[in-house]
Short mmCIF file of C-alpha atoms in Angstrom, two decimals:
data_model
loop_
_atom_site.label_atom_id
_atom_site.label_comp_id
_atom_site.label_asym_id
_atom_site.label_seq_id
_atom_site.Cartn_x
_atom_site.Cartn_y
_atom_site.Cartn_z
CA MET A 2 -100.94 51.77 -81.79
CA ASN A 3 -103.16 51.75 -78.70
CA ILE A 4 -106.35 49.70 -78.33
CA SER A 5 -108.65 52.61 -79.23
CA ALA A 6 -106.66 53.39 -82.36
CA ARG A 7 -106.62 49.76 -83.43
CA PHE A 8 -110.38 49.50 -82.84
CA PHE A 9 -111.04 52.66 -84.88
CA ALA A 10 -108.84 51.43 -87.73
CA ALA A 11 -110.52 48.02 -87.79
CA ALA A 12 -113.97 49.60 -87.73
CA SER A 13 -113.01 51.94 -90.57
CA ILE A 14 -111.73 49.06 -92.69
CA ALA A 15 -114.90 47.07 -92.00
CA ALA A 16 -117.07 50.04 -92.94
CA LEU A 17 -115.13 50.60 -96.15
CA SER A 18 -115.42 46.92 -97.01
CA LEU A 19 -119.15 46.99 -96.37
CA PHE A 20 -119.54 50.09 -98.52
CA ALA A 21 -117.45 48.57 -101.30
CA GLY A 22 -119.49 45.35 -101.15
CA SER A 23 -122.74 47.30 -101.25
CA ALA A 24 -121.54 49.40 -104.20
CA ALA A 25 -120.41 46.29 -106.05
CA ALA A 26 -123.77 44.65 -105.44
CA GLN A 27 -125.58 47.68 -106.84
CA GLU A 28 -123.45 47.61 -110.00
CA LYS A 29 -124.99 44.28 -111.06
CA LEU A 30 -128.65 43.36 -111.30
CA VAL A 31 -130.38 40.18 -112.39
CA ILE A 32 -133.61 40.79 -114.33
CA GLY A 33 -136.33 38.15 -114.43
CA THR A 34 -138.69 37.84 -117.39
CA GLU A 35 -140.94 35.16 -118.85
CA GLY A 36 -139.57 34.76 -122.35
CA ALA A 37 -142.92 33.57 -123.74
CA TYR A 38 -144.97 36.73 -124.28
CA PRO A 39 -144.14 38.29 -127.65
CA PRO A 40 -143.78 41.07 -128.64
CA PHE A 41 -142.97 42.08 -125.05
CA ASN A 42 -140.57 39.26 -124.16
CA ASN A 43 -139.62 36.13 -126.05
CA LEU A 44 -136.88 33.52 -125.88
CA GLU A 45 -135.80 32.87 -129.46
CA ALA A 46 -134.67 29.48 -130.77
CA ASN A 47 -131.05 30.63 -130.63
CA GLY A 48 -131.38 31.42 -126.91
CA GLU A 49 -131.60 35.19 -127.37
CA LEU A 50 -134.14 37.15 -125.34
CA THR A 51 -135.95 39.76 -127.41
CA GLY A 52 -138.90 42.10 -127.05
CA PHE A 53 -140.05 45.44 -125.73
CA ASP A 54 -139.63 44.45 -122.05
CA VAL A 55 -136.09 43.28 -122.69
CA ASP A 56 -135.05 46.38 -124.63
CA ILE A 57 -136.60 48.66 -122.01
CA ALA A 58 -134.79 46.79 -119.23
CA LYS A 59 -131.47 47.13 -121.08
CA ALA A 60 -132.06 50.87 -121.57
CA LEU A 61 -132.89 51.33 -117.88
CA CYS A 62 -129.79 49.42 -116.82
CA GLU A 63 -127.66 51.57 -119.10
CA GLU A 64 -129.27 54.71 -117.68
CA MET A 65 -128.60 53.49 -114.12
CA LYS A 66 -125.04 52.52 -115.10
CA VAL A 67 -125.44 48.97 -113.85
CA THR A 68 -124.63 45.66 -115.52
CA CYS A 69 -127.73 43.53 -115.98
CA THR A 70 -128.15 39.88 -116.80
CA PHE A 71 -131.43 38.17 -117.65
CA VAL A 72 -133.03 34.92 -116.53
CA THR A 73 -136.33 33.41 -117.64
CA ASN A 74 -138.93 32.03 -115.28
CA ASP A 75 -142.38 30.50 -115.60
CA TRP A 76 -145.01 33.19 -115.17
CA ASP A 77 -146.90 31.65 -112.27
CA GLY A 78 -143.70 31.36 -110.23
CA MET A 79 -142.34 34.81 -111.03
CA ILE A 80 -143.09 36.57 -107.73
CA PRO A 81 -141.94 33.67 -105.52
CA ALA A 82 -138.69 33.56 -107.51
CA LEU A 83 -138.17 37.29 -106.92
CA GLN A 84 -138.85 36.87 -103.21
CA SER A 85 -136.35 34.02 -103.01
CA LYS A 86 -133.72 36.27 -104.66
CA LYS A 87 -133.41 34.36 -107.92
CA PHE A 88 -133.40 37.83 -109.49
CA ASP A 89 -133.56 41.46 -108.38
CA ALA A 90 -136.40 42.79 -110.53
CA ILE A 91 -139.19 41.50 -112.75
CA VAL A 92 -139.52 43.16 -116.16
CA ALA A 93 -142.23 41.01 -117.70
CA SER A 94 -145.36 43.05 -118.45
CA MET A 95 -146.67 42.72 -114.90
CA SER A 96 -149.69 44.85 -113.96
CA ILE A 97 -149.42 46.92 -110.78
CA THR A 98 -152.37 45.41 -108.94
CA PRO A 99 -153.45 45.76 -105.29
CA GLU A 100 -153.08 42.00 -104.83
CA ARG A 101 -149.48 41.98 -106.06
CA LEU A 102 -148.63 45.09 -104.04
CA GLU A 103 -149.19 42.98 -100.95
CA GLN A 104 -146.29 40.77 -102.04
CA VAL A 105 -143.86 43.08 -103.87
CA ASP A 106 -143.16 46.75 -104.48
CA PHE A 107 -143.49 48.30 -107.93
CA THR A 108 -141.89 51.10 -109.89
CA ASN A 109 -144.03 53.59 -111.76
CA LYS A 110 -145.59 52.16 -114.91
CA TYR A 111 -143.46 51.80 -118.03
CA TYR A 112 -146.42 51.10 -120.30
CA ASN A 113 -150.20 50.74 -120.20
CA THR A 114 -152.30 49.11 -122.91
CA PRO A 115 -155.86 47.74 -122.73
CA ALA A 116 -157.06 44.15 -122.78
CA ALA A 117 -158.90 42.79 -125.80
CA ILE A 118 -160.87 39.79 -127.00
CA ALA A 119 -159.86 37.70 -130.02
CA VAL A 120 -162.11 35.19 -131.78
CA PRO A 121 -161.88 32.99 -134.90
CA LYS A 122 -162.61 34.88 -138.09
CA ASP A 123 -165.78 32.84 -138.69
CA SER A 124 -167.04 33.24 -135.10
CA PRO A 125 -170.70 34.17 -134.59
CA ILE A 126 -169.62 36.35 -131.63
CA THR A 127 -169.87 39.97 -132.72
CA GLU A 128 -169.12 42.00 -129.59
CA ALA A 129 -166.49 42.00 -126.84
CA THR A 130 -169.11 42.10 -124.11
CA PRO A 131 -170.10 39.77 -121.26
CA GLU A 132 -173.53 39.32 -122.87
CA ALA A 133 -172.07 38.28 -126.23
CA LEU A 134 -169.63 35.88 -124.55
CA LYS A 135 -172.22 34.27 -122.28
CA GLY A 136 -171.95 30.48 -122.42
CA LYS A 137 -168.72 30.66 -124.44
CA THR A 138 -165.31 29.29 -123.46
CA ILE A 139 -162.62 31.94 -123.08
CA GLY A 140 -158.93 31.06 -123.05
CA ALA A 141 -156.45 33.03 -120.94
CA GLN A 142 -153.01 32.65 -119.46
CA GLY A 143 -153.28 31.66 -115.81
CA SER A 144 -152.20 33.91 -112.92
CA THR A 145 -152.66 37.03 -115.06
CA SER A 146 -154.72 40.19 -114.67
CA HIS A 147 -156.54 39.25 -117.89
CA ALA A 148 -157.70 35.98 -116.35
CA ASN A 149 -158.85 37.89 -113.27
CA TYR A 150 -160.74 40.35 -115.47
CA ALA A 151 -162.59 37.56 -117.28
CA GLU A 152 -163.43 35.85 -114.01
CA LYS A 153 -164.88 39.08 -112.59
CA HIS A 154 -166.62 40.58 -115.62
CA MET A 155 -167.60 37.46 -117.58
CA PRO A 156 -169.01 35.13 -114.90
CA ASP A 157 -171.38 33.47 -117.35
CA SER A 158 -168.52 32.34 -119.59
CA GLU A 159 -166.33 29.30 -118.99
CA LEU A 160 -162.74 30.41 -118.32
CA LYS A 161 -160.02 27.99 -119.44
CA LEU A 162 -156.54 28.76 -118.10
CA TYR A 163 -153.19 27.93 -119.68
CA PRO A 164 -149.59 28.08 -118.41
CA THR A 165 -148.49 30.24 -121.38
CA ALA A 166 -150.07 32.48 -123.99
CA ASP A 167 -148.86 30.16 -126.77
CA GLU A 168 -151.10 27.39 -125.46
CA TYR A 169 -154.37 29.33 -125.52
CA LYS A 170 -153.45 30.61 -128.98
CA LEU A 171 -153.05 27.04 -130.18
CA ASP A 172 -156.44 26.06 -128.74
CA ILE A 173 -158.35 28.97 -130.25
CA ALA A 174 -156.71 28.28 -133.61
CA ASN A 175 -157.86 24.65 -133.37
CA GLY A 176 -161.39 25.49 -132.23
CA ARG A 177 -161.04 24.25 -128.66
CA VAL A 178 -162.04 27.61 -127.17
CA ASP A 179 -164.41 30.24 -128.51
CA ALA A 180 -162.39 33.34 -127.63
CA ALA A 181 -159.23 34.55 -125.91
CA ILE A 182 -158.46 37.49 -123.65
CA ASP A 183 -155.06 39.19 -123.45
CA ASP A 184 -153.29 42.49 -124.00
CA VAL A 185 -154.44 44.12 -127.23
CA VAL A 186 -150.86 44.43 -128.49
CA VAL A 187 -150.12 40.74 -127.89
CA LEU A 188 -153.30 39.69 -129.69
CA SER A 189 -152.83 42.21 -132.51
CA GLU A 190 -149.30 41.01 -133.25
CA TRP A 191 -150.48 37.41 -133.13
CA VAL A 192 -153.40 37.81 -135.56
CA LYS A 193 -151.04 39.50 -138.03
CA SER A 194 -148.78 36.44 -138.01
CA ASP A 195 -149.24 33.17 -139.92
CA ALA A 196 -149.99 31.35 -136.67
CA GLY A 197 -152.77 33.82 -135.85
CA SER A 198 -154.27 34.11 -139.33
CA CYS A 199 -157.23 32.08 -138.04
CA CYS A 200 -158.42 34.87 -135.84
CA LYS A 201 -159.32 38.52 -135.45
CA ILE A 202 -159.56 41.15 -132.71
CA LEU A 203 -163.17 41.59 -131.66
CA GLY A 204 -162.54 44.71 -129.59
CA THR A 205 -160.83 46.15 -126.53
CA LEU A 206 -162.31 45.98 -123.04
CA PRO A 207 -163.17 48.74 -120.55
CA GLY A 208 -160.51 49.29 -117.91
CA ASP A 209 -160.78 48.15 -114.30
CA ALA A 210 -158.37 49.82 -111.86
CA GLU A 211 -158.98 47.10 -109.27
CA ILE A 212 -157.79 44.47 -111.74
CA TYR A 213 -155.16 46.29 -113.79
CA GLY A 214 -154.01 49.09 -111.51
CA PRO A 215 -152.33 52.14 -113.09
CA GLY A 216 -150.37 50.17 -115.68
CA LEU A 217 -147.51 47.72 -115.97
CA GLY A 218 -144.44 48.20 -113.81
CA ILE A 219 -141.24 46.60 -112.62
CA ALA A 220 -141.63 44.44 -109.52
CA ILE A 221 -139.01 44.75 -106.75
CA ARG A 222 -138.72 42.92 -103.44
CA LYS A 223 -140.54 44.56 -100.54
CA GLY A 224 -138.54 47.22 -98.74
CA GLU A 225 -135.96 47.88 -101.48
CA SER A 226 -137.06 51.48 -101.89
CA ALA A 227 -133.67 52.72 -103.13
CA LEU A 228 -133.81 50.34 -106.10
CA VAL A 229 -137.41 51.35 -106.86
CA ALA A 230 -136.32 55.01 -106.86
CA LYS A 231 -133.40 54.27 -109.20
CA PHE A 232 -135.69 52.53 -111.67
CA ASN A 233 -138.25 55.35 -111.45
CA ASP A 234 -135.57 57.95 -112.19
CA ALA A 235 -134.35 55.86 -115.13
CA ILE A 236 -137.88 55.44 -116.53
CA ALA A 237 -138.37 59.21 -116.41
CA ALA A 238 -134.97 59.76 -118.01
CA ILE A 239 -135.51 57.47 -121.01
CA ARG A 240 -138.95 58.99 -121.53
CA ALA A 241 -137.31 62.44 -121.61
CA ASN A 242 -134.21 61.69 -123.68
CA GLY A 243 -135.94 59.86 -126.53
CA LYS A 244 -134.67 56.35 -125.81
CA TYR A 245 -138.14 55.15 -124.82
CA LYS A 246 -139.61 56.44 -128.09
CA GLU A 247 -136.83 54.76 -130.05
CA ILE A 248 -137.66 51.38 -128.46
CA ASN A 249 -141.41 51.97 -128.68
CA ASP A 250 -141.22 52.75 -132.40
CA LYS A 251 -139.19 49.58 -133.02
CA TYR A 252 -142.21 47.51 -131.99
CA PHE A 253 -145.35 49.65 -132.23
CA ASP A 254 -146.90 52.42 -134.33
CA PHE A 255 -148.41 54.15 -131.24
CA ASP A 256 -147.16 55.15 -127.80
CA VAL A 257 -147.76 52.20 -125.48
CA TYR A 258 -146.97 54.33 -122.43
CA GLY A 259 -150.61 55.42 -122.38
CA ASP A 260 -152.22 58.33 -120.56
#
């Protein structure tokens, strides 16, 4: 074999190896989620991850024909963990906001539900408006779109931030805050439970595209457009083939995909 032939053969083998490595990498994905935001994602006592986000992620992985594993991460460190390659995608009820789009890319939305205000059942607050909440303390999970919404639209209220949703729920139940802001589904499921029997939904809040964007999507590292496209195709596919509805109806009595 002459030098040119040997060089061509070596280059071909290297290219095939690179292709095989790339294909193998695409066959496995690590999904990051919080594990503390029921009914969307929750880490059960037995170590099992459950919830709408988790089931949707599993359905998308099956549609893409990739093997997915899940890891949990604190909410406020979710994007840095994605950027440092702790996982390949975030499926954790993350709003597609302009601020986050500066740090990560997003798929199309996979659901879109409004924010709401919850208060104790005996609260004198009667409306989910900035005027009615003036001078009141509102609990919210930190580093969330809901916290940003309260900061922008309820400047005359005191905003108290918590690392997890469970912690603001505990404080409103014990009278340490006057109200709480979060996704209407999260609050609705909570007030129906024994832990949330103290409280009621006061009402939903008007949307704000600057705060919430077009909905909640899957976050991907900047520049990984092929992976974004694969997820988008899979989202469209499970919407069309009925799998999305099957998962939706397991958790909710309305279509959380939204308009």
